Amino acid sequence: MSANGITIALKDLRVEFRTMRMIVTMVIFSLMVIMAFRFAFLFYSAEAEPMIIAPILWVTFTFAGMFGLVSSFSKEKDTGSLQGLMLCPSDRFSIYLGKLLSNLVLLLIVDFAALLFFSVFFDFDYGGNIVPIVSLVILGSVAFTIVGTLVAGMSVNLKGRESALTILMLPLIILTVLMPAIIATSKALEGQIEDAWGEIRIIAMFSLVYLALSYLLFEYVLEA
Amino acid sequence: MIEIENVVKEFGRKGVINGIDLRIEKGDYLVILGPNGAGKTTLLKLISTLLRPSEGTIKIDGYDVKEDGVAVRRRIGVLGHVSYLYDELSAFENLRFYAKMYGVTLGLEEIRAILSRVKLAHRMNDLVGTYSRGMKQRLAIARAIIHKPKILLLDEPYTGLDLNGRKILTEMLRGFQKQGITTVMVTHDIERGYEMGNRLAVIIDGKIAADLRKEDMSIEDFKNRYAGLMGAT
Amino acid sequence: MDKRKVLDYVLLTGSLIFILITIFMAIYYVPLVGTDVSIVAQKPNEYTELELRVKGIVDDISGTSEFDLVDIGNSEFELNVEHNENLPSGLSEDDVVIVTGVLVDADALVFESTGIEIADDDTSAGWVAPYAQKIFYLHTPAAWASYLAFGIVFVGSIIYLKNGSNKWDTIALSSAEIGVMFCTLAIVTGPLWAKPEWGVYWRWEDTKLLTTFVMWMIYLGYITLRLGAGGRSVARIAAVFGIIGFMAVPLSFISSRVWQSLHPNPVGQSGGLSSEAGMTLMVGVIAMSFLYFYLLKKRVELEETKHKVEELKDDMEGEIE
Ligand SMILES: Nc1ncnc2c1ncn2[C@@H]1O[C@H](COP(=O)(O)OP(=O)(O)OP(=O)(O)O)[C@@H](O)[C@H]1O
Ligand SMILES: [Mg+2]
């Protein structure tokens, strides 16, 4: 099951890095979002107003991430090769796992690019907090992708895929991933990652819940 | 080999397959004919676990499509309306990917051998996106048989193939028939259907309108009966 | 009269009767929780100014009013204003109120006030607005009905995925719509109470409000998802979403218990509710449940009629061809 998941992920990434279709779009998209925030907070400095940092980062990750999620299924849905995957003799959950992995890799690349863009445009130095921040970004992205891959698989079958993804996904992640991640990142920025255990636990717990739900439900999603 | 019992498939509330019973024995070559929109593709998708029956059961080799999807999928090779191929990968990469997914490890030479059966070995490393329609269909055929399935489900397999391609495919299918592989083929070509199959079924409005053995009739008989069935609707 | 109709009437009259009972009980049966006011002042003379320490108070004061002052010694008095409708709103515990008035009867310690000033109006926790508090008997049952409705969405979705029964899909869809309606009612009535009680309509930092709002968003998403397309793959996707989204329901339900929340926690907390209030709440819950089942039944019937019409239309088109 997981072997096939990895095979699918490697195939996806091979296709992606050959065409660079999504990754370039997503990175540019995240750049645009950071720029938009830069202009929106024209007279603020990240050093002086640290509470704006974590929200800006996570909103950027979220929207850039959602941007990439839909296309992870839509291309294959439209060409029919998704059926090719469904015909393979393994649990349908392995398709979910494959997409989860490839989405995660793309998202992390975009996340790190966004962290860099932020530091450039807001003239901000993460300093000694870079390790906890990166760890939180990874944790949050894993959770985000767990939910996102499931919802993307759903919305690819719906009219208006992108808007459907946004409408269905945001309420699912706001309290379970986004808010705790923002709070935890704010704490990490103050150098107090130890205080963020509560938030980290919330993210981890809900990731497991969503993963279990995906395991149970993904086959129904695909077959639609 | 394939047991279909009282199967119904609804999309939303619209019945597309309206109660089909069919037993296909090992080694059978069943040809399915019928008008556009009759439900032929849907039936193949139900057998191949791409769709889930709303009612009734389908068993392949004793495995229920609803419960033992993995076992069912291992036994079938599917050639569908679409090729299931990735335009951004080469023919070689496509086959290697699907081979891995089916749990078969194929080396360069083995893949080259498979590709030369469909006369594509010389384009092995070109991206499938650069292939012509017929070439893609040939590659799709190679993809469908990569894991040596016991059952072949073919949805209009001759579409897009040139004369040579059709000859290759016919020979291949004959070969499989000799090996005792069960085949279900959907086609709109009555003559080819008659030539290839030993059993001919007609689906109209999601129901089996006729299920005939070839021995019992000449091609003229069959054409007349088919025309009669089509006229009746 | 056929049986389906009987059930209709039972549900409809049941809900109307129980709603009326709830309203009457809320107004006449439940005492206003006006609470104690203790006076920290010297023993009243003929004419004196009293400082009242207030723990939540009734509406406006206008004109003259009488309070019962009970001597509890040490020149402190307890003033019982439980049913007094003449004190200003927006006060809370530890607000110091200056009452100016005349002592009418020194033996009974009846004190007639002539005016009231608020010495210190910083707000803190407390039962401030007992009249607005009546909305609670609508608010809580509506919230309860929305939990019930979303629970049915959950159950219907599971059954639909398990055996593809269109009936349960229709039930899930209908229940989601009605649930959103009840949830909207709860979300709208909440602020109507919160404004006089808390001084603000909404508190974003409150987990109960937040989780409930997210729950509302989720089922709004569910409805949106079903709006566009008729049937086919949507039903299955919606069922999956109906199962995932249900997670928000227990989250909203327990949130005021598990995390600290300013939201009052009426059910299952010791000393939270007087028995009268509890009774009224129960009746309200029964009323809303009746209403829910009535609406659900009607909505499901409507949906089924819709499908029948579509089928007939299809058949007719077929015949014309
Ligand atoms: N996913 C779907 N959702 C709704 N209706 C569908 C879906 N797939 C097929 N149908 C309907 O089912 C009917 C049968 O379709 P199917 O593809 O099985 O026909 P077919 O017999 O293969 O026709 P053709 O000869 O054109 O290939 C058609 O009316 C089609 O509109
Ligand atoms: Mg077809």
XYZ file of N, CA and C in Angstrom, chain B residues 9-14 52 54, chain C residues 166-167 170 231-232 236 307 311:
48
model
N -27.100 0.093 -11.868
C -26.258 1.244 -11.557
C -27.041 2.521 -11.854
N -27.110 3.336 -10.829
C -27.786 4.626 -10.995
C -26.784 5.746 -10.819
N -26.883 6.747 -11.663
C -26.144 7.998 -11.418
C -27.158 8.982 -10.874
N -26.984 9.360 -9.617
C -28.039 10.138 -8.983
C -29.263 9.249 -8.924
N -30.310 9.616 -9.624
C -31.492 8.763 -9.612
C -31.765 8.161 -10.982
N -30.814 8.396 -11.891
C -31.029 7.934 -13.256
C -30.414 6.541 -13.417
N -19.129 1.457 -8.589
C -19.634 0.517 -7.604
C -21.113 0.286 -7.922
N -24.987 -0.054 -7.784
C -25.973 0.428 -6.813
C -26.698 -0.752 -6.188
N -30.933 6.329 -1.582
C -31.233 7.718 -1.930
C -32.040 8.422 -0.859
N -32.860 7.640 -0.171
C -33.707 8.238 0.853
C -32.858 8.907 1.931
N -31.310 12.091 0.815
C -32.270 13.191 0.898
C -32.426 13.665 2.345
N -27.850 15.807 -8.150
C -27.503 14.413 -7.965
C -26.078 13.987 -8.285
N -25.922 13.033 -9.052
C -24.765 12.224 -9.412
C -23.642 12.248 -8.406
N -22.420 11.611 -3.155
C -21.378 10.833 -2.491
C -20.354 11.743 -1.809
N -37.999 14.999 -7.254
C -37.435 13.917 -8.062
C -38.499 13.242 -8.903
N -38.505 12.807 -12.889
C -38.668 11.528 -13.563
C -39.781 11.590 -14.596
